[in-house]
């Protein structure tokens, strides 16, 4: 697995499309990914730590994961189809000293079904209350 971090978000001078530049950690290699204007704006807001009056979709998902005692471990891009990247979000959930990892995906329905089955087996009585 190649680990990267966001280097910058830019606007292409040729096409006016937004480009997110990912830099490989410990290297000078860059991976440019063209993204939509709304995605670029959401990422820029997060990087600048701008407070909004209500959460964006990704903030809401992160808040839900956190409130359930989970933590995003990492995101793995595992496919490129029709110019669209697909990824898994690996979430660690602490329950009675056991840390199961659940992969939340935007892939196929079968993968989502497996995650739903995992969530259905969670016993909320075992989750820490805050």
GROMACS .gro file of C-alpha atoms in nm:
model
  130
    1UNK     CA    1   0.000   0.000   0.000
    2UNK     CA    2   0.132   0.344  -0.096
    3UNK     CA    3   0.053   0.610   0.166
    4UNK     CA    4  -0.023   0.960   0.042
    5UNK     CA    5  -0.131   1.295   0.181
    6UNK     CA    6  -0.307   1.589   0.021
    7UNK     CA    7  -0.047   1.825  -0.122
    8UNK     CA    8  -0.282   2.081  -0.272
    9UNK     CA    9  -0.601   2.145  -0.465
   10UNK     CA   10  -0.561   2.336  -0.788
   11UNK     CA   11  -0.760   2.447  -1.089
   12UNK     CA   12  -0.632   2.320  -1.423
   13UNK     CA   13  -0.544   2.614  -1.648
   14UNK     CA   14  -0.629   2.406  -1.954
   15UNK     CA   15  -0.976   2.286  -1.860
   16UNK     CA   16  -1.078   2.469  -1.539
   17UNK     CA   17  -1.129   2.127  -1.375
   18UNK     CA   18  -1.021   2.086  -1.014
   19UNK     CA   19  -0.718   1.870  -0.946
   20UNK     CA   20  -0.623   1.729  -0.608
   21UNK     CA   21  -0.253   1.651  -0.584
   22UNK     CA   22  -0.163   1.361  -0.358
   23UNK     CA   23   0.202   1.331  -0.254
   24UNK     CA   24   0.350   0.996  -0.163
   25UNK     CA   25   0.473   1.015   0.196
   26UNK     CA   26   0.854   1.022   0.202
   27UNK     CA   27   0.878   1.089  -0.171
   28UNK     CA   28   0.845   1.364  -0.429
   29UNK     CA   29   0.602   1.160  -0.643
   30UNK     CA   30   0.264   1.324  -0.704
   31UNK     CA   31  -0.065   1.170  -0.812
   32UNK     CA   32  -0.305   1.418  -0.973
   33UNK     CA   33  -0.674   1.326  -0.950
   34UNK     CA   34  -0.938   1.533  -1.127
   35UNK     CA   35  -1.238   1.597  -0.904
   36UNK     CA   36  -1.560   1.792  -0.925
   37UNK     CA   37  -1.595   2.149  -0.800
   38UNK     CA   38  -1.815   2.049  -0.504
   39UNK     CA   39  -1.573   1.779  -0.390
   40UNK     CA   40  -1.283   2.024  -0.427
   41UNK     CA   41  -1.466   2.283  -0.218
   42UNK     CA   42  -1.550   2.028   0.055
   43UNK     CA   43  -1.187   1.915   0.075
   44UNK     CA   44  -1.061   2.274   0.081
   45UNK     CA   45  -1.302   2.360   0.364
   46UNK     CA   46  -1.171   2.065   0.566
   47UNK     CA   47  -0.805   2.148   0.497
   48UNK     CA   48  -0.858   2.511   0.603
   49UNK     CA   49  -1.048   2.395   0.914
   50UNK     CA   50  -1.341   2.624   0.834
   51UNK     CA   51  -1.637   2.585   1.071
   52UNK     CA   52  -1.974   2.547   0.898
   53UNK     CA   53  -2.317   2.587   1.063
   54UNK     CA   54  -2.405   2.225   0.985
   55UNK     CA   55  -2.201   1.919   0.890
   56UNK     CA   56  -2.135   1.817   0.532
   57UNK     CA   57  -2.205   1.455   0.434
   58UNK     CA   58  -1.852   1.333   0.509
   59UNK     CA   59  -1.857   1.514   0.845
   60UNK     CA   60  -2.186   1.345   0.932
   61UNK     CA   61  -2.044   1.002   0.844
   62UNK     CA   62  -1.736   1.070   1.056
   63UNK     CA   63  -1.952   1.190   1.348
   64UNK     CA   64  -2.162   0.872   1.331
   65UNK     CA   65  -1.852   0.651   1.325
   66UNK     CA   66  -1.703   0.840   1.620
   67UNK     CA   67  -2.024   0.831   1.826
   68UNK     CA   68  -2.042   0.453   1.775
   69UNK     CA   69  -1.693   0.420   1.925
   70UNK     CA   70  -1.521   0.378   1.591
   71UNK     CA   71  -1.225   0.540   1.425
   72UNK     CA   72  -1.134   0.559   1.057
   73UNK     CA   73  -0.809   0.366   1.023
   74UNK     CA   74  -0.738   0.427   0.654
   75UNK     CA   75  -0.893   0.453   0.310
   76UNK     CA   76  -0.786   0.218   0.032
   77UNK     CA   77  -0.851   0.301  -0.332
   78UNK     CA   78  -0.903  -0.039  -0.489
   79UNK     CA   79  -1.059   0.019  -0.831
   80UNK     CA   80  -1.085   0.260  -1.120
   81UNK     CA   81  -1.388   0.210  -1.346
   82UNK     CA   82  -1.525   0.452  -1.604
   83UNK     CA   83  -1.294   0.730  -1.478
   84UNK     CA   84  -1.424   0.688  -1.121
   85UNK     CA   85  -1.212   0.576  -0.825
   86UNK     CA   86  -1.370   0.332  -0.578
   87UNK     CA   87  -1.245   0.285  -0.224
   88UNK     CA   88  -1.289   0.109   0.108
   89UNK     CA   89  -1.299   0.297   0.436
   90UNK     CA   90  -1.152   0.078   0.710
   91UNK     CA   91  -1.314   0.151   1.046
   92UNK     CA   92  -1.192   0.010   1.377
   93UNK     CA   93  -1.465  -0.037   1.638
   94UNK     CA   94  -1.367  -0.099   2.000
   95UNK     CA   95  -1.599  -0.338   2.185
   96UNK     CA   96  -1.494  -0.518   2.505
   97UNK     CA   97  -1.124  -0.506   2.418
   98UNK     CA   98  -1.173  -0.646   2.068
   99UNK     CA   99  -1.101  -0.425   1.769
  100UNK     CA  100  -1.282  -0.564   1.464
  101UNK     CA  101  -1.219  -0.379   1.138
  102UNK     CA  102  -1.511  -0.309   0.909
  103UNK     CA  103  -1.460  -0.198   0.551
  104UNK     CA  104  -1.726   0.047   0.434
  105UNK     CA  105  -1.730   0.054   0.058
  106UNK     CA  106  -1.887   0.231  -0.233
  107UNK     CA  107  -1.839  -0.087  -0.435
  108UNK     CA  108  -2.093  -0.361  -0.502
  109UNK     CA  109  -2.415  -0.434  -0.314
  110UNK     CA  110  -2.266  -0.763  -0.187
  111UNK     CA  111  -1.995  -0.570  -0.003
  112UNK     CA  112  -2.253  -0.338   0.151
  113UNK     CA  113  -2.464  -0.638   0.250
  114UNK     CA  114  -2.166  -0.790   0.432
  115UNK     CA  115  -2.113  -0.463   0.621
  116UNK     CA  116  -2.483  -0.443   0.709
  117UNK     CA  117  -2.460  -0.797   0.847
  118UNK     CA  118  -2.159  -0.688   1.057
  119UNK     CA  119  -2.350  -0.388   1.193
  120UNK     CA  120  -2.654  -0.606   1.267
  121UNK     CA  121  -2.438  -0.833   1.486
  122UNK     CA  122  -2.314  -0.544   1.702
  123UNK     CA  123  -2.459  -0.538   2.051
  124UNK     CA  124  -2.510  -0.176   2.150
  125UNK     CA  125  -2.494  -0.279   2.517
  126UNK     CA  126  -2.124  -0.355   2.457
  127UNK     CA  127  -2.055  -0.006   2.320
  128UNK     CA  128  -1.913   0.259   2.552
  129UNK     CA  129  -2.167   0.526   2.642
  130UNK     CA  130  -2.067   0.890   2.651
   0.00000   0.00000   0.00000
